[in-house]
Short mmCIF file of C-alpha atoms in Angstrom, two decimals:
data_model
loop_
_atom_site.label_atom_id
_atom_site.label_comp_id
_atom_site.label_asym_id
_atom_site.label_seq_id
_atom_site.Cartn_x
_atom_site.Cartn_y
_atom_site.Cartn_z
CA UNK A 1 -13.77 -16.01 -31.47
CA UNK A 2 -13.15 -12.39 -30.28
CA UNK A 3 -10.28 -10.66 -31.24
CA UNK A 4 -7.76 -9.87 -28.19
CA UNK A 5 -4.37 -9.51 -30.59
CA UNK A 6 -5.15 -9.48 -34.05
CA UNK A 7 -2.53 -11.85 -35.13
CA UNK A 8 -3.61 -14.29 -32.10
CA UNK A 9 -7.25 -14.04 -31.20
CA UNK A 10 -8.20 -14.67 -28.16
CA UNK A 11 -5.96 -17.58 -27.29
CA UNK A 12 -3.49 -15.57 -25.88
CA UNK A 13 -2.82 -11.33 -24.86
CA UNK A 14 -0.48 -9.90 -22.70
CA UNK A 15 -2.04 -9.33 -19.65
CA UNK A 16 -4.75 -11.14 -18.19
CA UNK A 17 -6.81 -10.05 -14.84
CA UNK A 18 -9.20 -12.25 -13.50
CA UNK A 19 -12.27 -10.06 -11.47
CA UNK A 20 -14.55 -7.96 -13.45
CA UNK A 21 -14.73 -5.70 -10.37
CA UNK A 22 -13.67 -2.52 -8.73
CA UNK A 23 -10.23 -2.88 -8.36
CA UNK A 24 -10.12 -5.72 -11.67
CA UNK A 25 -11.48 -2.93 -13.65
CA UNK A 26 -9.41 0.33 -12.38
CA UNK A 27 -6.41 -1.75 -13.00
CA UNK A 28 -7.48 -2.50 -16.69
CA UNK A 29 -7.82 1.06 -17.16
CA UNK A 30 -4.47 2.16 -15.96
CA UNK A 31 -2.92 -0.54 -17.96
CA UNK A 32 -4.38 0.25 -20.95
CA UNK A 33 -4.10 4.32 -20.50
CA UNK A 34 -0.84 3.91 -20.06
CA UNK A 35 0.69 1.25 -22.49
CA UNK A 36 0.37 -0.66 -26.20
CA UNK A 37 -1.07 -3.55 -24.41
CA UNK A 38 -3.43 -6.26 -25.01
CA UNK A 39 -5.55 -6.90 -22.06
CA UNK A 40 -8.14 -8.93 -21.21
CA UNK A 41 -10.49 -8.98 -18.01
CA UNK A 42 -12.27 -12.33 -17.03
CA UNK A 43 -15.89 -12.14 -15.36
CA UNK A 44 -17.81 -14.74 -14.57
CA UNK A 45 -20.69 -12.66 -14.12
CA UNK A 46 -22.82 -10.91 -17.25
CA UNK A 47 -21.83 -7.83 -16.28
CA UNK A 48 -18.85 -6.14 -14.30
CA UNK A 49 -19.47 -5.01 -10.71
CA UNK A 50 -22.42 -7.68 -9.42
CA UNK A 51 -21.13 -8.52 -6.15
CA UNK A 52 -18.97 -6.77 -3.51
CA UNK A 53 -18.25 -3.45 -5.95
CA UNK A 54 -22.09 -3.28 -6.11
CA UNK A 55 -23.13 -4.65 -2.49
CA UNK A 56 -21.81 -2.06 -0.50
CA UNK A 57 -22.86 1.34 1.60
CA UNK A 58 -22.07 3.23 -1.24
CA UNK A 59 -19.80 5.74 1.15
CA UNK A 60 -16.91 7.30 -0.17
CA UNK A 61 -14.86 7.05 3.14
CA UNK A 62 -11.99 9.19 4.60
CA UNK A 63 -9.27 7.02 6.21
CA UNK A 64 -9.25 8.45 9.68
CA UNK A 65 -10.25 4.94 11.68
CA UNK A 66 -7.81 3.10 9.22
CA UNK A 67 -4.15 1.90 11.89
CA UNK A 68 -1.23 3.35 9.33
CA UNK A 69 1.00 0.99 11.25
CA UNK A 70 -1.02 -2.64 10.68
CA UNK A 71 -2.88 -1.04 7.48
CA UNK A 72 0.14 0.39 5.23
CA UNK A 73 -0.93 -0.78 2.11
CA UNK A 74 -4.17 0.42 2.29
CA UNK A 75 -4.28 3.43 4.97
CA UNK A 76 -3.55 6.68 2.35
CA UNK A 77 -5.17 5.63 -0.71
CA UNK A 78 -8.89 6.39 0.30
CA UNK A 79 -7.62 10.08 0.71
CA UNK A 80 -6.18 10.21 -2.58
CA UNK A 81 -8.86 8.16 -4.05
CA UNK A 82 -11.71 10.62 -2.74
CA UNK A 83 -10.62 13.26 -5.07
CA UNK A 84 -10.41 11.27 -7.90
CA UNK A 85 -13.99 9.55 -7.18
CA UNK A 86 -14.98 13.18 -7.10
CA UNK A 87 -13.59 14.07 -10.60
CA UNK A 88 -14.93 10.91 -12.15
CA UNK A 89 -18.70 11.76 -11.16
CA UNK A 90 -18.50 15.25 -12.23
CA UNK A 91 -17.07 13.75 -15.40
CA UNK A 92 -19.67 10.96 -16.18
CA UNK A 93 -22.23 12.81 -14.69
CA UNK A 94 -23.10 10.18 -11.97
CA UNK A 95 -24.56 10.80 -8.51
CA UNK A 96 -22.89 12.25 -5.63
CA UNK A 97 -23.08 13.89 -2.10
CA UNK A 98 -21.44 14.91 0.60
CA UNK A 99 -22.56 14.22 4.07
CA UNK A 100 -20.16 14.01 7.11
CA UNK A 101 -19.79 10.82 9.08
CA UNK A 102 -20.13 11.07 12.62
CA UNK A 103 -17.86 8.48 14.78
CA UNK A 104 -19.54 8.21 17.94
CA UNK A 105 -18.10 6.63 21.32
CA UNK A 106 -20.66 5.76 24.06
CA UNK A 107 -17.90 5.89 27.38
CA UNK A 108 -14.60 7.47 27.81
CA UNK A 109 -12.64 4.35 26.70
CA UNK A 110 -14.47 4.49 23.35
CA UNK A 111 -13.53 8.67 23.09
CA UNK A 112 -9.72 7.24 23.43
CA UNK A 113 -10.18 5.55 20.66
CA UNK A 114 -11.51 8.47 18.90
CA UNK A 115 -8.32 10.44 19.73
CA UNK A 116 -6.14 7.91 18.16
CA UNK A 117 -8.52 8.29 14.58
CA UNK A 118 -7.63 12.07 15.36
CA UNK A 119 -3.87 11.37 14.66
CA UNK A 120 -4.10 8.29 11.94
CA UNK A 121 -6.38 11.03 9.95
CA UNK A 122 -3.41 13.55 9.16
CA UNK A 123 -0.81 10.75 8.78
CA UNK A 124 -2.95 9.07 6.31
CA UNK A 125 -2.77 12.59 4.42
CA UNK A 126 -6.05 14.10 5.60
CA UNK A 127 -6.15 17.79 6.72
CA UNK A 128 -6.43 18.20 10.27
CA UNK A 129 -9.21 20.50 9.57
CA UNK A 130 -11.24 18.44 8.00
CA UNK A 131 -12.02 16.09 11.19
CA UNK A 132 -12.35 17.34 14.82
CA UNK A 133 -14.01 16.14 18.12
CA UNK A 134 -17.07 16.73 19.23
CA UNK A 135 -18.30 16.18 23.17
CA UNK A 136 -22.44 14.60 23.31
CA UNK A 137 -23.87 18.55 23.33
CA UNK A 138 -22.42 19.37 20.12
CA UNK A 139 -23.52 16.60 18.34
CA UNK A 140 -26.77 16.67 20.09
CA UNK A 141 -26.68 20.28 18.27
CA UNK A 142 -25.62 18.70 15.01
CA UNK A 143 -27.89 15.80 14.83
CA UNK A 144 -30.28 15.78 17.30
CA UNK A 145 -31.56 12.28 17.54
CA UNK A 146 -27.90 11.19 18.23
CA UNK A 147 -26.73 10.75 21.72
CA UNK A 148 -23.64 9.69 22.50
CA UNK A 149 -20.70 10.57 25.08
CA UNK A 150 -18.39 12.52 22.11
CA UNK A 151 -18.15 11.86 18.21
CA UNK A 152 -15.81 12.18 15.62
CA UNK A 153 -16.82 14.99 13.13
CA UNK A 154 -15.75 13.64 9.40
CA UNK A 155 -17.02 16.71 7.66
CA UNK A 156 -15.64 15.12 3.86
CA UNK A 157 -17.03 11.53 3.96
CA UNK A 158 -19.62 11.43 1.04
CA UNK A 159 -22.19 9.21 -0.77
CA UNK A 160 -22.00 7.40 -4.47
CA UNK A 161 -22.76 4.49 -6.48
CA UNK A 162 -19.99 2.30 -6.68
CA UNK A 163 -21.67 -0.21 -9.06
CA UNK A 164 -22.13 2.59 -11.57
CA UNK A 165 -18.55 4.10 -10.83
CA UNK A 166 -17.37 0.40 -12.24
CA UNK A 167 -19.40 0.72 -15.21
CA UNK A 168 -18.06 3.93 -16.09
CA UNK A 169 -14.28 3.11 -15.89
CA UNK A 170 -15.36 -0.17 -17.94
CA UNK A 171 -16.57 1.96 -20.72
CA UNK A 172 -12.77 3.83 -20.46
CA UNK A 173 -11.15 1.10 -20.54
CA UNK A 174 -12.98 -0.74 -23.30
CA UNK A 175 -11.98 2.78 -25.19
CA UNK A 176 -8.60 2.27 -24.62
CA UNK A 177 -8.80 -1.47 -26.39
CA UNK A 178 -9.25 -3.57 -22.93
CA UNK A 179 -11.59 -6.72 -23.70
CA UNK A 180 -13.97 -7.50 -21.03
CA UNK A 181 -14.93 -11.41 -21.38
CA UNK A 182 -17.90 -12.19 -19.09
CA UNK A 183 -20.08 -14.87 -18.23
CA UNK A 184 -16.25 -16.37 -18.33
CA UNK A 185 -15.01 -18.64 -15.10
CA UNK A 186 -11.56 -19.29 -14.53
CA UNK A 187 -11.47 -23.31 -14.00
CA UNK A 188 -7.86 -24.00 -13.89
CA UNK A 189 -4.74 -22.44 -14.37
CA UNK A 190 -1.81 -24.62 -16.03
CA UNK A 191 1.86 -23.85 -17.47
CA UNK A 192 2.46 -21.52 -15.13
CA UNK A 193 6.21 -21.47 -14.96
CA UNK A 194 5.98 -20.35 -18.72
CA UNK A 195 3.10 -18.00 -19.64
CA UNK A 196 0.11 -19.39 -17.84
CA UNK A 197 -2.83 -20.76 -19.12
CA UNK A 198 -6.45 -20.31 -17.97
CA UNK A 199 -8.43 -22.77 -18.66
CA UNK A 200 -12.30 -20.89 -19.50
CA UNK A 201 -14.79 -23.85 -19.66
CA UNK A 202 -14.78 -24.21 -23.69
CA UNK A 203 -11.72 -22.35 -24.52
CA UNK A 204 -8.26 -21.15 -22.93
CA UNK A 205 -6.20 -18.25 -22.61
CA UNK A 206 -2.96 -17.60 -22.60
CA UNK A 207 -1.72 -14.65 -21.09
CA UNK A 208 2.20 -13.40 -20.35
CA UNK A 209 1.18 -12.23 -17.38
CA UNK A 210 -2.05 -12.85 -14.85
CA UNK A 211 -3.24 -10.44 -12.09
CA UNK A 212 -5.69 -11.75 -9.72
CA UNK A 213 -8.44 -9.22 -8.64
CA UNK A 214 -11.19 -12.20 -7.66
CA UNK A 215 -12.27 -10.45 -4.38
CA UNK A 216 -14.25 -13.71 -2.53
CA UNK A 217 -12.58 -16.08 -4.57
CA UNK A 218 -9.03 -14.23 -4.98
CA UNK A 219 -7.36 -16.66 -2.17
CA UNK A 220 -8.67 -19.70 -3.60
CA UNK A 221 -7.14 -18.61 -7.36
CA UNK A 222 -3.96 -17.47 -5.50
CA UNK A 223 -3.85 -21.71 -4.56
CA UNK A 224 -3.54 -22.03 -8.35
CA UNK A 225 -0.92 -20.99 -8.67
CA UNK A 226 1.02 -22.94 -6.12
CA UNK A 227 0.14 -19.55 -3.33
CA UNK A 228 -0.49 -19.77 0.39
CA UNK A 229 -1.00 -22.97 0.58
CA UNK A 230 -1.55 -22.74 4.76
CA UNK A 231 -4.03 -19.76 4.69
CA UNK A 232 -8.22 -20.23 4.43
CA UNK A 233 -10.41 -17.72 4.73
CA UNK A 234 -14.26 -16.99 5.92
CA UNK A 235 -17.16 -15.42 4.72
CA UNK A 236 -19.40 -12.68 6.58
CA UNK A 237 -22.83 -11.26 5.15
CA UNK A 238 -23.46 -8.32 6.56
CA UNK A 239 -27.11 -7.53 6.57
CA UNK A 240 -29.00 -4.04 6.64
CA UNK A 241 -32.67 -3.02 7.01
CA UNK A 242 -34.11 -0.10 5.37
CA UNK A 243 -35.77 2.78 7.16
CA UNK A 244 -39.71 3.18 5.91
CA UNK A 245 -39.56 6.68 3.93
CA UNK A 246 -40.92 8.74 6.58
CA UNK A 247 -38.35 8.48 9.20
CA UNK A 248 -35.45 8.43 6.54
CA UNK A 249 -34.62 11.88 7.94
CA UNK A 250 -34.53 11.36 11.60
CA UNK A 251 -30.83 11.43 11.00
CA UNK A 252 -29.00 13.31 7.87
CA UNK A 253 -25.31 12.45 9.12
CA UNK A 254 -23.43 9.14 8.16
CA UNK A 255 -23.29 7.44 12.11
CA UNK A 256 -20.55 5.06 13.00
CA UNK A 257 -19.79 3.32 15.92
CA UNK A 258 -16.73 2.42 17.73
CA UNK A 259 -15.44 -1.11 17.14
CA UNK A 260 -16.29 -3.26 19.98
CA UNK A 261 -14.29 -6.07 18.48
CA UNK A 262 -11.44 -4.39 16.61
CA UNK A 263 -9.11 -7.86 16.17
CA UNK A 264 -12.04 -9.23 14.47
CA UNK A 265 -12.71 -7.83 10.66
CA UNK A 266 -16.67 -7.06 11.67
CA UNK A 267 -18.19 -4.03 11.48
CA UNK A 268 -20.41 -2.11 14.21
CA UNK A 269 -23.70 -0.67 14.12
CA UNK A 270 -23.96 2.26 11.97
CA UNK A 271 -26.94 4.35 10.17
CA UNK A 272 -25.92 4.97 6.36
CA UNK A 273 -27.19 7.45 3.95
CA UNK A 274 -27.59 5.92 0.29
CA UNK A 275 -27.24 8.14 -2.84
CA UNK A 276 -30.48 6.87 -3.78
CA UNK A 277 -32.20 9.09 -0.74
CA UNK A 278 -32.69 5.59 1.11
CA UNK A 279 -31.49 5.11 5.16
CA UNK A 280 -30.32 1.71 6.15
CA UNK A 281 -28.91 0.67 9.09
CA UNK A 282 -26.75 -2.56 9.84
CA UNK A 283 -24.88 -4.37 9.58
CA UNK A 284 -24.15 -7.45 11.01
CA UNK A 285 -21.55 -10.77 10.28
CA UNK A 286 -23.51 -14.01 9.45
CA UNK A 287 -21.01 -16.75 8.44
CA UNK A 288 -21.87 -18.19 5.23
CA UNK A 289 -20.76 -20.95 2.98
CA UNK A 290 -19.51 -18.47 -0.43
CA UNK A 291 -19.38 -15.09 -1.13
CA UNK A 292 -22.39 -15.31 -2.95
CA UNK A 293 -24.77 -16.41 -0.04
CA UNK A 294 -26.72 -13.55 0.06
CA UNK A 295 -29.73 -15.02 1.63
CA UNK A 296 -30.61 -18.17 3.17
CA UNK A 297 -27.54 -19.63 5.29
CA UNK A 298 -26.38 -22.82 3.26
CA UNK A 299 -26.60 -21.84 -0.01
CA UNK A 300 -26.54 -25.08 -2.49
CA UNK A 301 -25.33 -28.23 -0.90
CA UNK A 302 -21.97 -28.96 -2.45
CA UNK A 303 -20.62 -25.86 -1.93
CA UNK A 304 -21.57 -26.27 1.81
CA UNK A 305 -20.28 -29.21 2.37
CA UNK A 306 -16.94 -27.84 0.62
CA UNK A 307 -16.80 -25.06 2.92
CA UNK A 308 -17.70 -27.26 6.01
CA UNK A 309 -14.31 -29.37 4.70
CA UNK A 310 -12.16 -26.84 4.60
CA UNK A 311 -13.06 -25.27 7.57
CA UNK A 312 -11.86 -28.19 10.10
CA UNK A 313 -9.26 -28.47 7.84
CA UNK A 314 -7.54 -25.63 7.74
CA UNK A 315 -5.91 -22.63 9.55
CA UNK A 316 -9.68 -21.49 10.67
CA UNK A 317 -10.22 -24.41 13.03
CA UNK A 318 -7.85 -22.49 14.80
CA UNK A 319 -10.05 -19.87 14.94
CA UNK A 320 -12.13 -21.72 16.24
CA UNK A 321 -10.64 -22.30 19.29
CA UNK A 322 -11.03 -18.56 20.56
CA UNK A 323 -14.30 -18.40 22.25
CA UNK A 324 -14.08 -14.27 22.06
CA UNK A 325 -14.67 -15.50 18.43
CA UNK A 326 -17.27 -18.43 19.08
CA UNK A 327 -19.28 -16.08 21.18
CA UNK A 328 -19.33 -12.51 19.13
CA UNK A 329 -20.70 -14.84 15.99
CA UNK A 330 -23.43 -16.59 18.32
CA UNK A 331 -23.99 -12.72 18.63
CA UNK A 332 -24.14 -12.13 14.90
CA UNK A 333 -26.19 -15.23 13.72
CA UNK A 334 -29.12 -14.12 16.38
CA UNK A 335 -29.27 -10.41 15.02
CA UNK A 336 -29.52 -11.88 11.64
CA UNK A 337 -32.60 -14.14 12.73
CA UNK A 338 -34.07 -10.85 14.81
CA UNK A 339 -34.65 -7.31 13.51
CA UNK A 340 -35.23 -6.34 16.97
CA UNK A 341 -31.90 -7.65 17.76
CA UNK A 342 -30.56 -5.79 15.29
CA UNK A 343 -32.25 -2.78 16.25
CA UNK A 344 -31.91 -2.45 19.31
CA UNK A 345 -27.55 -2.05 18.65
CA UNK A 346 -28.57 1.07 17.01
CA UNK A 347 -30.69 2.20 19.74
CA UNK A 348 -27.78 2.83 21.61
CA UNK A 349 -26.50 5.92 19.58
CA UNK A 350 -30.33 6.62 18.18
CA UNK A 351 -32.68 5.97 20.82
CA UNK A 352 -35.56 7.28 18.91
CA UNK A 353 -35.51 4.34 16.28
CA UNK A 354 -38.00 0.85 16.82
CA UNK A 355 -37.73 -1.66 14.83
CA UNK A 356 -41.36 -1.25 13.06
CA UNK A 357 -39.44 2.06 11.13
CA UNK A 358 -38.04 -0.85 9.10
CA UNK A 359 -40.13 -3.10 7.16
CA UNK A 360 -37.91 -4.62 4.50
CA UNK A 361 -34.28 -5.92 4.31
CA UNK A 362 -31.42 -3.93 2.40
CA UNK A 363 -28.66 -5.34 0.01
CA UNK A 364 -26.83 -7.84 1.69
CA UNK A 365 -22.96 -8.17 1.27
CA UNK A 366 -20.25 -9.88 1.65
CA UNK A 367 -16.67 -9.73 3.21
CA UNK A 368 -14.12 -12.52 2.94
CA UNK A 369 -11.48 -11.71 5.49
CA UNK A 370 -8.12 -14.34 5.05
CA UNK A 371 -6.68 -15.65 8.20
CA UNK A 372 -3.40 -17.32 8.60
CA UNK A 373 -1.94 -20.63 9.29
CA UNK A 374 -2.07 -19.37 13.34
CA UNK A 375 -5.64 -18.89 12.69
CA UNK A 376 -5.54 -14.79 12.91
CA UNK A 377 -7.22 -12.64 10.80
CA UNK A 378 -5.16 -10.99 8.50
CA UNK A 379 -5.42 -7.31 9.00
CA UNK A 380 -3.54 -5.85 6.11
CA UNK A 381 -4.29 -6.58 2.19
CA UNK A 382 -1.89 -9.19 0.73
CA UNK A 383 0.08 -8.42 -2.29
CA UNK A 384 1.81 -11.67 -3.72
CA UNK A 385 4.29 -12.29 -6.53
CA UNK A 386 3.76 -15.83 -8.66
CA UNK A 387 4.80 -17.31 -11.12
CA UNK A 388 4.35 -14.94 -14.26
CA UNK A 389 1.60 -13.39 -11.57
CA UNK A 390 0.54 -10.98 -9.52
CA UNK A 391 -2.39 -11.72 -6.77
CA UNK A 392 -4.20 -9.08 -4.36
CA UNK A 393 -5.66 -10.68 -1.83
CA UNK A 394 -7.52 -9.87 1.44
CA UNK A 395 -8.76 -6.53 -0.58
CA UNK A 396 -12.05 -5.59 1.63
CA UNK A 397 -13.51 -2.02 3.05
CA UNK A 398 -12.58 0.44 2.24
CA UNK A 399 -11.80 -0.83 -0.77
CA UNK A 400 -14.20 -0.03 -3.15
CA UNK A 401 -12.90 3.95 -1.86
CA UNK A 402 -9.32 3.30 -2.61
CA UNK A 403 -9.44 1.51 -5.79
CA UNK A 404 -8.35 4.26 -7.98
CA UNK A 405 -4.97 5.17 -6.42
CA UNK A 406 -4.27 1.69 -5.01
CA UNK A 407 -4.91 -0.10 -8.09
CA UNK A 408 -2.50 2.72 -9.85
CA UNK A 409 0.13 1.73 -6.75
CA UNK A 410 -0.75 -2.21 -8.18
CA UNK A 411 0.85 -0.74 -11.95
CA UNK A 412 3.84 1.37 -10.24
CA UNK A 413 4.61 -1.95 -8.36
CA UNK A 414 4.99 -3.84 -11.20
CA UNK A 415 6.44 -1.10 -13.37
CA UNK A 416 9.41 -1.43 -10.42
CA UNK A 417 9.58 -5.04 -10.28
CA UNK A 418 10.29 -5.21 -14.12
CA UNK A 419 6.98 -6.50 -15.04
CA UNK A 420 5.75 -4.40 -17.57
CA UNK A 421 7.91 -4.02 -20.13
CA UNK A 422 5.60 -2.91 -22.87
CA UNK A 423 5.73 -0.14 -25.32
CA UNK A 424 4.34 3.42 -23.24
CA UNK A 425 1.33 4.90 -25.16
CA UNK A 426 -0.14 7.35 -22.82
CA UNK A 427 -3.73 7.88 -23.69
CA UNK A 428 -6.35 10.73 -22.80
CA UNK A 429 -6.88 10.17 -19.43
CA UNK A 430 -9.53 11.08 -16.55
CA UNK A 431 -6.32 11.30 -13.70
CA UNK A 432 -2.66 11.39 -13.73
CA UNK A 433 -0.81 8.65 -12.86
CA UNK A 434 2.15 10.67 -12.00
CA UNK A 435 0.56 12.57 -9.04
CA UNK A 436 -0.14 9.64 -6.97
#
């Protein structure tokens, strides 16, 4: 048995998160920089950071496309978060660059939208002069495979390695006494008007307190404990397709596209630069049965057949019903099947690409966007209160950005609601709590 309170063991500690990624592991370190605490994090995985924290762009975004009306709890902490990221690399030594992001709109109702990113930037605390507009000349002058009718100029989005990023903070945390207990699934939760138990295949916890980080699975531990009973939720691979070496530098700006679909949580075209030198482009939205369908489109049977339940079910056979909805994933399912396809959306802002520049497939991930009991897509993250608990839910791009000052926002939310009453014991830390 490992230790988590000497006078206990493992049965029980104070705090317990379940999700061994990003945002799970940020909010272990906070906790334990900042109190006498026992805490334990719960990954099912062998390692932390192996599936959404990991399968991503690796871009360090700025918040400028991010609504700070519909997107409140999650609009300003990329901003903040983008120093910090900075600080931690230089600190650990770990990869980083800088590269700009270029927006681009293809007609003047796309450059609208482009003015509206140029006000969210500032009041999501970016410096005006950090982002300006830029009409098709300029950023023919910038990048000159890119045409487009005007761009957004992001001149601080950079590049990292968000997998590695986890690791790091892991190793903090695990300094400051946090016990990371992997290749660990949470099967049930019970007692949890007292001090809940998890029930851990061979063993249990007890824990005075539970936060629930489980990214793809967070809404379905949320049901434990007696949560949002009337909500479901989808998942989307997106898929990319790396660029063969020699045209890797036919563009050396981040490219974005303007949302064709902005109700729906799917991402446009865009060309991304990797910190590993690599150039992908992508992605799509393939439905799929888990958030761990990363190939294939069925995954193992049961778990299909789950899904397929739930589906007609639940709030999402109400999403159903939209055909905007029906037809845009038609859309998705045949770019998945076709590189051409898939292609030939990027051609649009890159002309110069084909789709024999790209001979094998990039890391596929996964989003798992909530949607509510009118079958909507939730736009905003979902913070919920339990019993003895605390659940983040809904908790997708840019997430893997803002995790360091919105899981710090996670431990001032408690500290308000009364929730942590531990003994302080401010350790050595990498960034100040106070400043955010």
């Amino acid at each position: 048995m490992i230790d988590c309170q000497v006078e206990c063991g493992l049965e029980r500690c104070d705090i317990a998160i379940i999700g061994g990624g990003l945002l799970g592991t940020t909010i272990s370190y906070w906790l334990s920089a900042l109190y006498d605490i026992s805490v334990v994090v719960i990954e099912k995985e062998p390692e932390v950071a192996m599936h959404t924290s990991s399968r991503n762009t690796g871009v360090v975004h700025s918040p400028f496309y991010l609504n700070p009306e519909k997107k409140s709890k999650i609009a300003k902490a990329p901003f903040e978060s983008n120093i910090m990221w900075k600080k931690f690399a230089e600190r650990k030594n770990l990869p980083w660059k800088t590269v700009g992001t270029l927006e681009v709109a293809l007609d003047d109702t796309q450059h609208k939208i482009l003015e509206k990113y140029l006000e969210w930037g500032p009041k999501n605390g970016m410096s005006e002069s950090d982002i300006d507009i830029l009409d098709g000349n300029e950023v023919n002058k910038l990048e000159p495979n890119v045409k487009c009718h005007s761009a957004l100029h992001c001149k601080t989005d950079s590049i990292a390695d968000y997998g590695a990023f986890t690791r790091g903070i892991k190793e903090e945390s695990q300094r400051n006494g946090t016990k990371f207990l992997v290749n660990t699934k949470v099967e049930s939760v019970r007692d949890t008007s007292n001090e809940p138990v998890l029930v851990l295949g061979g063993q249990e916890l007890q824990a005075k307190f539970v936060i629930n980080c489980a990214g793809g699975y967070s809404l379905d531990i949320a049901k434990k404990f007696g949560l949002v009973p009337d909500y479901s939720s989808l998942h989307f691979r997106g898929e990319y397709w790396i660029a063969q070496g020699q045209y890797t530098g036919i563009v050396n700006t981040n490219i974005y596209s303007v949302p064709n679909y902005p109700d729906f949580p799917f991402l446009d075209p865009h060309w991304i630069l990797r910190i590993d030198g690599r150039a992908e482009v992508g992605p799509n939205a393939v439905p799929v049965p888990s958030p761990e369908t990363y190939s294939g489109y069925v995954g193992d049977i049961e778990t299909f057949v789950s899904k397929l339940a739930d589906i007609v079910t639940s709030s999402t056979r109400k999403l159903l019903l939209n055909p905007d909805f029906v037809n845009l994933v038609a859309k998705e399912w045949l770019s998945s099947v076709s590189k051409s396809v898939m292609i030939e959306r990027v051609q649009k802002f890159i002309p110069k690409v084909r789709p024999e520049f790209f001979s094998e497939r990039g890391t596929a991930g996964i989003r798992t966007p909530v949607i509510s009991p009118e079958g909507k897509f939730v736009p905003d993250v979902m913070e919920l209160e339990g019993p003895n608990s605390y659940h983040v839910v809904n908790y997708n791009s840019p997430g893997a950005t803002g995790a360091p000052a919105y899981s710090a926002g996670i431990v001032k939310t408690l500290q308000e609601k009364g929730l942590l009453q531990y003994k302080m014991e401010r350790k050595d830390s990498i960034w100040n709590l106070d400043n955010l």
